[in-house]
Short mmCIF file of C-alpha atoms in Angstrom, two decimals:
data_model
loop_
_atom_site.label_atom_id
_atom_site.label_comp_id
_atom_site.label_asym_id
_atom_site.label_seq_id
_atom_site.Cartn_x
_atom_site.Cartn_y
_atom_site.Cartn_z
CA UNK A 1166 231.24 148.45 -116.45
CA UNK A 1167 234.27 147.98 -118.70
CA UNK A 1168 236.89 149.47 -116.40
CA UNK A 1169 237.51 151.48 -113.26
CA UNK A 1170 237.77 154.59 -115.43
CA UNK A 1171 234.35 153.95 -116.96
CA UNK A 1172 232.87 153.27 -113.51
CA UNK A 1173 234.20 156.59 -112.22
CA UNK A 1174 232.98 158.45 -115.29
CA UNK A 1175 229.57 156.86 -114.83
CA UNK A 1176 229.42 157.98 -111.18
CA UNK A 1177 230.22 161.56 -112.19
CA UNK A 1178 227.47 161.47 -114.84
CA UNK A 1179 225.00 160.04 -112.35
CA UNK A 1180 225.82 162.64 -109.71
CA UNK A 1181 225.21 165.39 -112.24
CA UNK A 1182 221.85 163.83 -113.20
CA UNK A 1183 220.82 163.54 -109.54
CA UNK A 1184 221.80 167.16 -109.00
CA UNK A 1185 219.66 168.26 -111.96
CA UNK A 1186 216.68 166.26 -110.68
CA UNK A 1187 217.08 167.88 -107.24
CA UNK A 1188 217.18 171.32 -108.87
CA UNK A 1189 214.03 170.51 -110.82
CA UNK A 1190 212.35 169.18 -107.67
CA UNK A 1191 213.12 172.40 -105.81
CA UNK A 1192 211.57 174.46 -108.61
CA UNK A 1193 208.48 172.24 -108.74
CA UNK A 1194 207.95 172.46 -104.98
CA UNK A 1195 208.21 176.25 -105.12
CA UNK A 1196 205.75 176.39 -108.02
CA UNK A 1197 203.17 174.38 -106.06
CA UNK A 1198 203.39 176.66 -103.02
CA UNK A 1199 203.53 179.88 -105.03
CA UNK A 1200 200.61 179.03 -107.29
CA UNK A 1201 198.27 178.35 -104.36
CA UNK A 1202 199.62 181.39 -102.46
CA UNK A 1203 198.90 183.47 -105.53
CA UNK A 1204 195.34 182.10 -105.69
CA UNK A 1205 194.66 182.78 -102.01
CA UNK A 1206 196.20 186.25 -101.96
CA UNK A 1207 194.87 187.10 -105.42
CA UNK A 1208 198.44 187.96 -106.36
CA UNK A 1209 198.38 188.11 -110.16
CA UNK A 1210 202.09 188.98 -110.41
CA UNK A 1211 203.05 185.89 -108.39
CA UNK A 1212 200.75 183.79 -110.57
CA UNK A 1213 202.60 185.09 -113.62
CA UNK A 1214 205.97 184.26 -112.05
CA UNK A 1215 204.77 180.67 -111.60
CA UNK A 1216 203.79 180.58 -115.26
CA UNK A 1217 207.24 181.88 -116.20
CA UNK A 1218 209.05 179.31 -114.04
CA UNK A 1219 207.46 176.49 -116.03
CA UNK A 1220 209.84 177.20 -118.93
CA UNK A 1221 212.80 176.52 -116.58
CA UNK A 1222 211.26 173.22 -115.52
CA UNK A 1223 210.69 172.22 -119.15
CA UNK A 1224 214.29 173.11 -120.05
CA UNK A 1225 215.62 171.05 -117.12
CA UNK A 1226 213.57 168.05 -118.20
CA UNK A 1227 215.00 168.18 -121.71
CA UNK A 1228 218.49 168.55 -120.25
CA UNK A 1229 218.04 165.55 -117.96
CA UNK A 1230 216.73 163.43 -120.83
CA UNK A 1231 219.65 164.48 -123.03
CA UNK A 1232 222.28 163.76 -120.35
CA UNK A 1233 220.63 160.46 -119.44
CA UNK A 1234 220.64 159.28 -123.03
CA UNK A 1235 224.28 160.31 -123.53
CA UNK A 1236 225.27 158.51 -120.34
CA UNK A 1237 223.54 155.32 -121.49
CA UNK A 1238 225.22 155.50 -124.92
CA UNK A 1239 228.70 156.29 -123.55
CA UNK A 1240 228.88 154.16 -120.42
CA UNK A 1241 226.58 151.28 -121.37
CA UNK A 1242 225.45 150.75 -117.79
CA UNK A 1243 223.68 147.55 -116.83
CA UNK A 1244 221.23 146.44 -114.13
CA UNK A 1245 221.04 148.80 -111.16
CA UNK A 1246 223.15 151.50 -112.86
CA UNK A 1247 220.83 151.53 -115.85
CA UNK A 1248 217.81 151.74 -113.56
CA UNK A 1249 219.32 154.80 -111.86
CA UNK A 1250 219.46 156.60 -115.21
CA UNK A 1251 215.99 155.51 -116.30
CA UNK A 1252 214.73 156.51 -112.83
CA UNK A 1253 216.13 160.04 -113.23
CA UNK A 1254 214.34 160.36 -116.59
CA UNK A 1255 211.04 159.13 -115.12
CA UNK A 1256 211.20 161.45 -112.11
CA UNK A 1257 211.95 164.36 -114.46
CA UNK A 1258 208.84 163.50 -116.52
CA UNK A 1259 206.65 163.59 -113.40
CA UNK A 1260 208.20 166.86 -112.20
CA UNK A 1261 207.56 168.39 -115.61
CA UNK A 1262 203.88 167.43 -115.31
CA UNK A 1263 203.74 168.90 -111.79
CA UNK A 1264 205.12 172.13 -113.24
CA UNK A 1265 202.37 172.14 -115.89
CA UNK A 1266 199.66 171.67 -113.28
CA UNK A 1267 201.06 174.48 -111.09
CA UNK A 1268 201.35 176.71 -114.15
CA UNK A 1269 197.69 176.06 -114.95
CA UNK A 1270 196.78 177.26 -111.44
CA UNK A 1271 199.02 180.30 -111.83
CA UNK A 1272 197.08 181.24 -114.95
CA UNK A 1273 193.77 181.06 -113.12
CA UNK A 1274 194.75 183.74 -110.58
CA UNK A 1275 193.88 186.55 -112.96
CA UNK A 1276 190.42 185.04 -113.51
CA UNK A 1277 189.68 184.87 -109.78
CA UNK A 1278 189.64 188.59 -109.12
CA UNK A 1279 186.18 188.75 -107.68
CA UNK A 1280 184.65 189.93 -104.42
CA UNK A 1281 183.36 186.45 -103.64
CA UNK A 1282 186.23 184.90 -101.67
CA UNK A 1283 185.03 182.58 -98.90
CA UNK A 1284 188.05 181.98 -96.71
CA UNK A 1285 186.77 178.53 -95.79
CA UNK A 1286 187.16 177.29 -99.36
CA UNK A 1287 190.68 178.61 -99.58
CA UNK A 1288 191.59 176.95 -96.30
CA UNK A 1289 190.52 173.61 -97.76
CA UNK A 1290 192.68 174.27 -100.81
CA UNK A 1291 195.57 175.38 -98.64
CA UNK A 1292 195.33 172.29 -96.45
CA UNK A 1293 195.30 170.02 -99.51
CA UNK A 1294 198.31 171.87 -100.89
CA UNK A 1295 200.27 171.51 -97.64
CA UNK A 1296 199.72 167.76 -97.69
CA UNK A 1297 200.60 167.37 -101.35
CA UNK A 1298 203.66 169.58 -101.12
CA UNK A 1299 204.81 167.47 -98.15
CA UNK A 1300 204.32 164.33 -100.26
CA UNK A 1301 206.36 165.78 -103.10
CA UNK A 1302 209.12 166.82 -100.69
CA UNK A 1303 209.16 163.44 -98.93
CA UNK A 1304 209.26 161.44 -102.14
CA UNK A 1305 212.07 163.56 -103.57
CA UNK A 1306 214.03 163.04 -100.33
CA UNK A 1307 213.32 159.31 -100.60
CA UNK A 1308 214.53 159.35 -104.20
CA UNK A 1309 217.75 161.16 -103.26
CA UNK A 1310 218.41 158.87 -100.27
CA UNK A 1311 217.27 155.62 -101.96
CA UNK A 1312 214.94 155.23 -99.00
CA UNK A 1313 212.35 152.64 -100.03
CA UNK A 1314 210.28 152.66 -96.80
CA UNK A 1315 209.97 156.47 -97.02
CA UNK A 1316 208.88 156.21 -100.66
CA UNK A 1317 206.28 153.58 -99.75
CA UNK A 1318 204.88 155.91 -97.06
CA UNK A 1319 204.15 158.46 -99.78
CA UNK A 1320 202.75 155.76 -102.04
CA UNK A 1321 200.25 154.74 -99.40
CA UNK A 1322 199.48 158.24 -98.11
CA UNK A 1323 197.33 159.42 -100.97
CA UNK A 1324 193.98 158.82 -99.31
CA UNK A 1325 193.88 161.87 -97.05
CA UNK A 1326 194.36 164.20 -100.02
CA UNK A 1327 191.51 162.50 -101.86
CA UNK A 1328 189.25 162.83 -98.82
CA UNK A 1329 189.91 166.58 -98.56
CA UNK A 1330 189.35 166.97 -102.28
CA UNK A 1331 186.00 165.19 -102.00
CA UNK A 1332 184.83 167.43 -99.18
CA UNK A 1333 186.05 170.56 -100.99
CA UNK A 1334 184.15 169.55 -104.14
CA UNK A 1335 181.01 169.02 -102.08
CA UNK A 1336 181.32 172.46 -100.54
CA UNK A 1337 181.99 174.11 -103.88
CA UNK A 1338 178.91 172.40 -105.28
CA UNK A 1339 176.81 173.83 -102.46
CA UNK A 1340 178.04 177.36 -103.16
CA UNK A 1341 177.23 176.93 -106.83
CA UNK A 1342 173.72 175.68 -106.14
CA UNK A 1343 173.08 178.53 -103.71
CA UNK A 1344 173.94 181.35 -106.03
CA UNK A 1345 174.63 181.13 -109.77
CA UNK A 1346 176.95 184.13 -109.46
CA UNK A 1347 179.41 181.89 -107.60
CA UNK A 1348 179.55 179.30 -110.38
CA UNK A 1349 182.49 180.43 -112.48
CA UNK A 1350 184.60 181.18 -109.40
CA UNK A 1351 183.85 177.74 -107.99
CA UNK A 1352 184.64 176.01 -111.28
CA UNK A 1353 188.09 177.60 -111.25
CA UNK A 1354 188.64 176.29 -107.72
CA UNK A 1355 187.43 172.82 -108.75
CA UNK A 1356 189.98 172.71 -111.55
CA UNK A 1357 192.65 173.88 -109.08
CA UNK A 1358 191.67 171.23 -106.51
CA UNK A 1359 191.79 168.59 -109.26
CA UNK A 1360 195.25 169.85 -110.27
CA UNK A 1361 196.53 169.53 -106.70
CA UNK A 1362 195.09 166.02 -106.50
CA UNK A 1363 196.91 165.18 -109.73
CA UNK A 1364 200.16 166.58 -108.33
CA UNK A 1365 199.67 164.08 -105.50
CA UNK A 1366 199.29 161.33 -108.12
CA UNK A 1367 202.65 162.32 -109.61
CA UNK A 1368 204.22 162.06 -106.13
CA UNK A 1369 203.00 158.45 -105.97
CA UNK A 1370 204.39 157.86 -109.50
CA UNK A 1371 207.78 159.02 -108.23
CA UNK A 1372 207.43 156.62 -105.29
CA UNK A 1373 206.88 153.83 -107.83
CA UNK A 1374 210.04 154.90 -109.65
CA UNK A 1375 212.02 154.67 -106.39
CA UNK A 1376 210.62 151.15 -105.95
CA UNK A 1377 211.67 150.22 -109.49
CA UNK A 1378 215.17 151.65 -109.03
CA UNK A 1379 215.78 149.74 -105.81
CA UNK A 1380 213.84 146.53 -106.42
CA UNK A 1381 214.45 146.19 -110.13
CA UNK A 1382 210.83 145.58 -110.99
CA UNK A 1383 207.51 147.40 -111.22
CA UNK A 1384 205.46 147.67 -108.08
CA UNK A 1385 203.06 144.75 -107.97
CA UNK A 1386 200.15 145.90 -105.83
CA UNK A 1387 197.71 148.51 -106.92
CA UNK A 1388 197.58 151.92 -105.31
CA UNK A 1389 195.25 151.99 -102.26
CA UNK A 1390 192.76 154.35 -103.83
CA UNK A 1391 189.98 154.45 -106.37
CA UNK A 1392 190.65 157.41 -108.64
CA UNK A 1393 186.97 158.05 -109.10
CA UNK A 1394 185.99 158.16 -105.43
CA UNK A 1395 186.16 161.93 -105.29
CA UNK A 1396 183.93 162.42 -108.21
CA UNK A 1397 181.41 159.69 -107.67
CA UNK A 1398 180.84 160.92 -104.13
CA UNK A 1399 180.83 164.59 -104.81
CA UNK A 1400 178.76 164.72 -107.92
CA UNK A 1401 175.88 162.34 -107.52
CA UNK A 1402 173.36 162.00 -110.33
CA UNK A 1403 171.44 165.09 -109.46
CA UNK B 97 227.81 152.79 -135.94
CA UNK B 98 230.68 150.41 -135.29
CA UNK B 99 229.97 148.01 -138.17
CA UNK B 100 227.50 146.94 -140.77
CA UNK B 101 226.30 144.27 -138.38
CA UNK B 102 225.60 146.86 -135.67
CA UNK B 103 223.82 149.09 -138.20
CA UNK B 104 221.56 146.24 -139.23
CA UNK B 105 220.87 145.27 -135.62
CA UNK B 106 220.03 148.90 -134.90
CA UNK B 107 217.57 149.03 -137.80
CA UNK B 108 215.82 145.92 -136.50
CA UNK B 109 215.58 147.44 -133.01
CA UNK B 110 214.24 150.70 -134.42
CA UNK B 111 211.63 148.93 -136.56
CA UNK B 112 210.40 147.07 -133.49
CA UNK B 113 210.18 150.33 -131.54
CA UNK B 114 208.26 152.02 -134.35
CA UNK B 115 205.90 149.08 -134.50
CA UNK B 116 205.24 149.30 -130.75
CA UNK B 117 204.57 153.05 -130.99
CA UNK B 118 202.12 152.40 -133.84
CA UNK B 119 200.35 149.76 -131.74
CA UNK B 120 200.15 152.17 -128.82
CA UNK B 121 198.87 154.94 -131.12
CA UNK B 122 196.11 152.65 -132.42
CA UNK B 123 195.00 151.87 -128.87
CA UNK B 124 195.06 155.55 -127.88
CA UNK B 125 192.97 156.57 -130.90
CA UNK B 126 190.40 153.89 -130.09
CA UNK B 127 190.28 154.99 -126.45
CA UNK B 128 189.54 158.59 -127.46
CA UNK B 129 186.66 157.57 -129.75
CA UNK B 130 185.26 154.95 -127.36
CA UNK B 131 185.33 157.18 -124.29
CA UNK B 132 183.31 159.92 -125.99
CA UNK B 133 180.99 157.37 -127.60
CA UNK B 134 180.41 155.90 -124.16
CA UNK B 135 179.60 159.35 -122.76
CA UNK B 136 177.17 160.17 -125.55
CA UNK B 137 175.42 156.80 -125.53
CA UNK B 138 175.62 156.50 -121.73
CA UNK B 139 177.27 153.13 -122.30
CA UNK B 140 178.79 152.30 -118.91
CA UNK B 141 180.22 148.97 -120.13
CA UNK B 142 182.08 150.69 -122.97
CA UNK B 143 183.36 153.27 -120.49
CA UNK B 144 184.72 150.45 -118.37
CA UNK B 145 186.40 148.86 -121.39
CA UNK B 146 188.20 152.17 -122.00
CA UNK B 147 189.36 152.18 -118.38
CA UNK B 148 190.63 148.61 -118.78
CA UNK B 149 192.51 149.42 -122.00
CA UNK B 150 194.59 152.01 -120.15
CA UNK B 151 196.59 149.21 -118.51
CA UNK B 152 197.62 147.98 -121.99
CA UNK B 153 198.76 151.47 -122.94
CA UNK B 154 200.77 151.78 -119.72
CA UNK B 155 202.41 148.39 -120.31
CA UNK B 156 203.33 149.36 -123.88
CA UNK B 157 204.91 152.60 -122.67
CA UNK B 158 207.10 150.73 -120.20
CA UNK B 159 208.03 148.23 -122.91
CA UNK B 160 208.98 151.01 -125.35
CA UNK B 161 211.09 152.75 -122.71
CA UNK B 162 212.82 149.47 -121.83
CA UNK B 163 213.55 148.58 -125.47
CA UNK B 164 214.71 152.13 -126.24
CA UNK B 165 217.15 152.15 -123.34
CA UNK B 166 218.53 148.72 -124.25
CA UNK B 167 218.98 149.83 -127.86
CA UNK B 168 220.89 152.92 -126.78
CA UNK B 169 223.12 150.89 -124.45
CA UNK B 170 223.79 148.11 -127.00
CA UNK B 171 224.09 150.01 -130.27
CA UNK B 172 225.38 153.38 -129.02
CA UNK B 173 223.63 155.26 -131.80
CA UNK B 174 224.63 158.85 -132.56
CA UNK B 175 222.95 161.91 -134.05
CA UNK B 176 219.84 161.13 -136.10
CA UNK B 177 219.73 157.48 -134.97
CA UNK B 178 219.77 158.53 -131.33
CA UNK B 179 217.02 161.07 -131.99
CA UNK B 180 214.86 158.32 -133.50
CA UNK B 181 215.07 156.37 -130.24
CA UNK B 182 214.50 159.38 -128.00
CA UNK B 183 211.62 160.36 -130.29
CA UNK B 184 209.94 156.98 -129.82
CA UNK B 185 210.22 157.37 -126.02
CA UNK B 186 208.74 160.87 -126.14
CA UNK B 187 205.82 159.88 -128.36
CA UNK B 188 205.12 156.95 -126.02
CA UNK B 189 205.01 159.34 -123.04
CA UNK B 190 202.43 161.53 -124.80
CA UNK B 191 200.34 158.53 -125.85
CA UNK B 192 200.37 157.29 -122.26
CA UNK B 193 199.01 160.67 -121.12
CA UNK B 194 196.33 160.54 -123.84
CA UNK B 195 195.33 157.12 -122.48
CA UNK B 196 195.03 158.58 -118.97
CA UNK B 197 192.80 161.40 -120.18
CA UNK B 198 190.53 159.01 -122.10
CA UNK B 199 190.39 156.71 -119.09
CA UNK B 200 189.29 159.64 -116.94
CA UNK B 201 186.41 160.24 -119.38
CA UNK B 202 185.54 156.55 -119.36
CA UNK B 203 185.20 156.73 -115.57
CA UNK B 204 182.77 159.62 -115.78
CA UNK B 205 180.23 157.69 -117.88
CA UNK B 206 178.74 156.01 -114.80
CA UNK B 207 178.27 159.40 -113.14
CA UNK B 208 176.39 160.83 -116.11
CA UNK B 209 173.37 158.56 -115.87
CA UNK B 210 170.81 161.31 -115.62
CA UNK B 211 167.73 162.32 -117.56
CA UNK B 212 169.24 165.69 -118.41
CA UNK B 213 171.02 165.00 -121.68
CA UNK B 214 170.89 167.95 -124.06
CA UNK B 215 171.97 166.59 -127.43
CA UNK B 216 173.39 169.96 -128.40
CA UNK B 217 176.06 169.76 -125.72
CA UNK B 218 177.05 166.27 -126.79
CA UNK B 219 177.29 167.38 -130.40
CA UNK B 220 179.81 170.03 -129.35
CA UNK B 221 181.81 167.41 -127.49
CA UNK B 222 181.57 165.03 -130.44
CA UNK B 223 182.74 167.66 -132.90
CA UNK B 224 185.71 168.53 -130.66
CA UNK B 225 186.55 164.84 -130.38
CA UNK B 226 186.43 164.31 -134.16
CA UNK B 227 188.89 167.15 -134.66
CA UNK B 228 191.24 166.01 -131.90
CA UNK B 229 191.15 162.39 -132.99
CA UNK B 230 191.98 163.53 -136.53
CA UNK B 231 194.94 165.50 -135.14
CA UNK B 232 196.20 162.47 -133.23
CA UNK B 233 195.84 160.30 -136.32
CA UNK B 234 197.56 162.82 -138.59
CA UNK B 235 200.48 163.39 -136.25
CA UNK B 236 201.04 159.65 -135.77
CA UNK B 237 201.03 159.24 -139.56
CA UNK B 238 203.49 162.14 -139.80
CA UNK B 239 205.67 160.47 -137.17
CA UNK B 240 205.64 157.14 -139.01
CA UNK B 241 206.36 158.76 -142.39
CA UNK B 242 208.85 161.37 -141.09
CA UNK B 243 206.63 163.94 -142.75
CA UNK B 244 207.61 167.30 -141.24
CA UNK B 245 205.08 169.46 -143.18
CA UNK B 246 202.24 167.17 -142.05
CA UNK B 247 203.44 167.38 -138.44
CA UNK B 248 203.59 171.17 -138.66
CA UNK B 249 200.00 171.24 -139.94
CA UNK B 250 198.93 169.53 -136.69
CA UNK B 251 201.16 171.85 -134.66
CA UNK B 252 199.41 174.89 -136.12
CA UNK B 253 195.91 173.43 -136.16
CA UNK B 254 195.15 173.65 -132.46
CA UNK B 255 193.12 176.84 -132.59
CA UNK B 256 189.86 175.38 -133.91
CA UNK B 257 189.70 172.90 -131.02
CA UNK B 258 190.24 175.70 -128.53
CA UNK B 259 187.48 177.75 -130.13
CA UNK B 260 184.98 174.90 -129.88
CA UNK B 261 186.01 174.27 -126.28
CA UNK B 262 185.43 177.94 -125.44
CA UNK B 263 181.95 177.93 -126.93
CA UNK B 264 181.10 174.62 -125.23
CA UNK B 265 182.22 176.02 -121.85
CA UNK B 266 180.06 179.08 -122.41
CA UNK B 267 177.02 176.92 -123.18
CA UNK B 268 177.63 174.68 -120.17
CA UNK B 269 177.87 177.75 -117.97
CA UNK B 270 174.48 178.95 -119.23
CA UNK B 271 172.86 175.61 -118.43
CA UNK B 272 174.35 175.70 -114.95
CA UNK B 273 173.09 179.22 -114.28
CA UNK B 274 169.62 178.34 -115.56
CA UNK B 275 169.03 175.39 -113.29
CA UNK B 276 171.19 174.26 -110.35
CA UNK B 277 170.11 170.67 -111.00
CA UNK B 278 172.22 170.73 -114.17
CA UNK B 279 175.39 171.74 -112.35
CA UNK B 280 177.03 168.42 -111.56
CA UNK B 281 176.25 167.02 -115.01
CA UNK B 282 177.74 170.11 -116.64
CA UNK B 283 180.85 169.96 -114.47
CA UNK B 284 181.50 166.43 -115.67
CA UNK B 285 181.20 167.60 -119.27
CA UNK B 286 183.54 170.53 -118.57
CA UNK B 287 186.19 168.16 -117.26
CA UNK B 288 185.66 165.97 -120.34
CA UNK B 289 185.97 168.93 -122.69
CA UNK B 290 189.15 169.99 -120.92
CA UNK B 291 190.49 166.44 -121.27
CA UNK B 292 189.84 166.46 -125.01
CA UNK B 293 191.55 169.84 -125.31
CA UNK B 294 194.55 168.38 -123.44
CA UNK B 295 194.62 165.39 -125.79
CA UNK B 296 194.95 167.96 -128.58
CA UNK B 297 197.91 169.48 -126.68
CA UNK B 298 199.59 166.08 -126.66
CA UNK B 299 199.10 165.82 -130.43
CA UNK B 300 201.02 169.10 -130.78
CA UNK B 301 203.72 167.73 -128.43
CA UNK B 302 204.12 164.77 -130.78
CA UNK B 303 204.40 167.20 -133.70
CA UNK B 304 207.26 168.88 -131.80
CA UNK B 305 208.92 165.50 -131.37
CA UNK B 306 208.71 164.89 -135.13
CA UNK B 307 210.35 168.29 -135.64
CA UNK B 308 213.13 167.39 -133.19
CA UNK B 309 213.73 163.99 -134.82
CA UNK B 310 214.04 165.47 -138.31
CA UNK B 311 215.64 168.85 -137.60
CA UNK B 312 217.82 167.84 -134.66
CA UNK B 313 216.72 170.71 -132.44
CA UNK B 314 213.75 171.89 -130.42
CA UNK B 315 211.11 173.87 -132.25
CA UNK B 316 211.93 177.56 -131.87
CA UNK B 317 208.59 179.34 -132.21
CA UNK B 318 205.91 179.18 -129.63
CA UNK B 319 202.65 177.41 -130.26
CA UNK B 320 200.04 179.67 -131.88
CA UNK B 321 197.70 179.66 -128.91
CA UNK B 322 197.29 181.05 -125.43
CA UNK B 323 196.45 178.16 -123.12
CA UNK B 324 194.24 180.39 -121.05
CA UNK B 325 192.10 181.78 -123.84
CA UNK B 326 189.35 179.26 -123.28
CA UNK B 327 189.09 179.95 -119.64
CA UNK B 328 189.51 183.69 -119.58
CA UNK B 329 186.76 184.05 -122.17
CA UNK B 330 184.37 181.51 -120.80
CA UNK B 331 184.55 182.26 -117.14
CA UNK B 332 184.60 186.01 -116.71
CA UNK B 333 184.73 187.50 -113.26
CA UNK B 334 181.07 187.14 -112.53
#
């Protein structure tokens, strides 16, 4: 930093960026909860509100990118300061993707208006969503607090979500085999379950960003999961 | 730009960034083609090579981001120069996502080793892939050449892919209804078709980035498609 003035100006810029990321995180969390609520309660209007919120998320991402780039150009931060700015941009990219995935679920609500609605399947989806939403919340808190151990907890906690997803896929497959009339409904739920699993992946990406911001390097180990486990187990070569 | 020296240094940085994006684009295009080839020819080894290539794509994205940020901090570019750098970062983000989607298809090859292999379905997938790969190629050429009309052609050309995806989904649904033993195979193909459709979406994102780089603002109109068309049509409320 060139001077005390520059350092102070940088801090103000960074605070504003962090505030925008927090705002975006709040929207993304709400979209996750609302989209699955809309699916479970067959609330088409709520599904449409989720779809509409995605535009706000997209706008915030562009704003964060713009501010980040201006801050880099104006303040020429180095080392940890630069990583803070790059970190904000990366988290915003993941939150934007989370918004897309929730929006995709919101769109499916209208297609799920059918009489076939086994509560059991929705409970599995709901349980998965609770876990993933908790991961997103925890990792955003860890990002805000620069809490590396908390971020690493999220990074390692992906396995339970994958296990629920696997068992949900297996159940959906059974329903489809039993009665062809269930097929299109179950396919929608499979795509939704996959979306929630992917939201969990973005939470672990954010955990990696927290690691990078604090440690100044990319995380070395690999994530403790095999991405394909769900699928290989659930859909054997029938 | 502060001086002629800075301007020249900036040009060198930008050329290097453009070269890295081109390298990444080449890898992404190959991953698209190889993943679908692997699916069609049930070539598990090729599928695994696609999965392995994804790490290269990820590394290139990080490298592009790093170089872009350093260029902004060192050269403090303004206006169109700044947009060039931001553009390179955005294109790299989309190419990274394309890599992920191709990798996901590569992983499914092992799960598709079954005797049920209707050529007709694969032809649909192949046709979709040809179109999408052409879009990716065209938009990367448009990016390299700063060719706005060519980018806008890609931006508007998404509808044909969506139409093929819709008809493929409908066919897959028929196969699933006919014989429950086809279900898990068809689900894999549905996820693959959806991945290819999403790769097409990333091509249109890149077209929007070209627009932003040249015009200095976000594209005003909305894309000429409804994301949900495929699904609403293919999976009625049975």
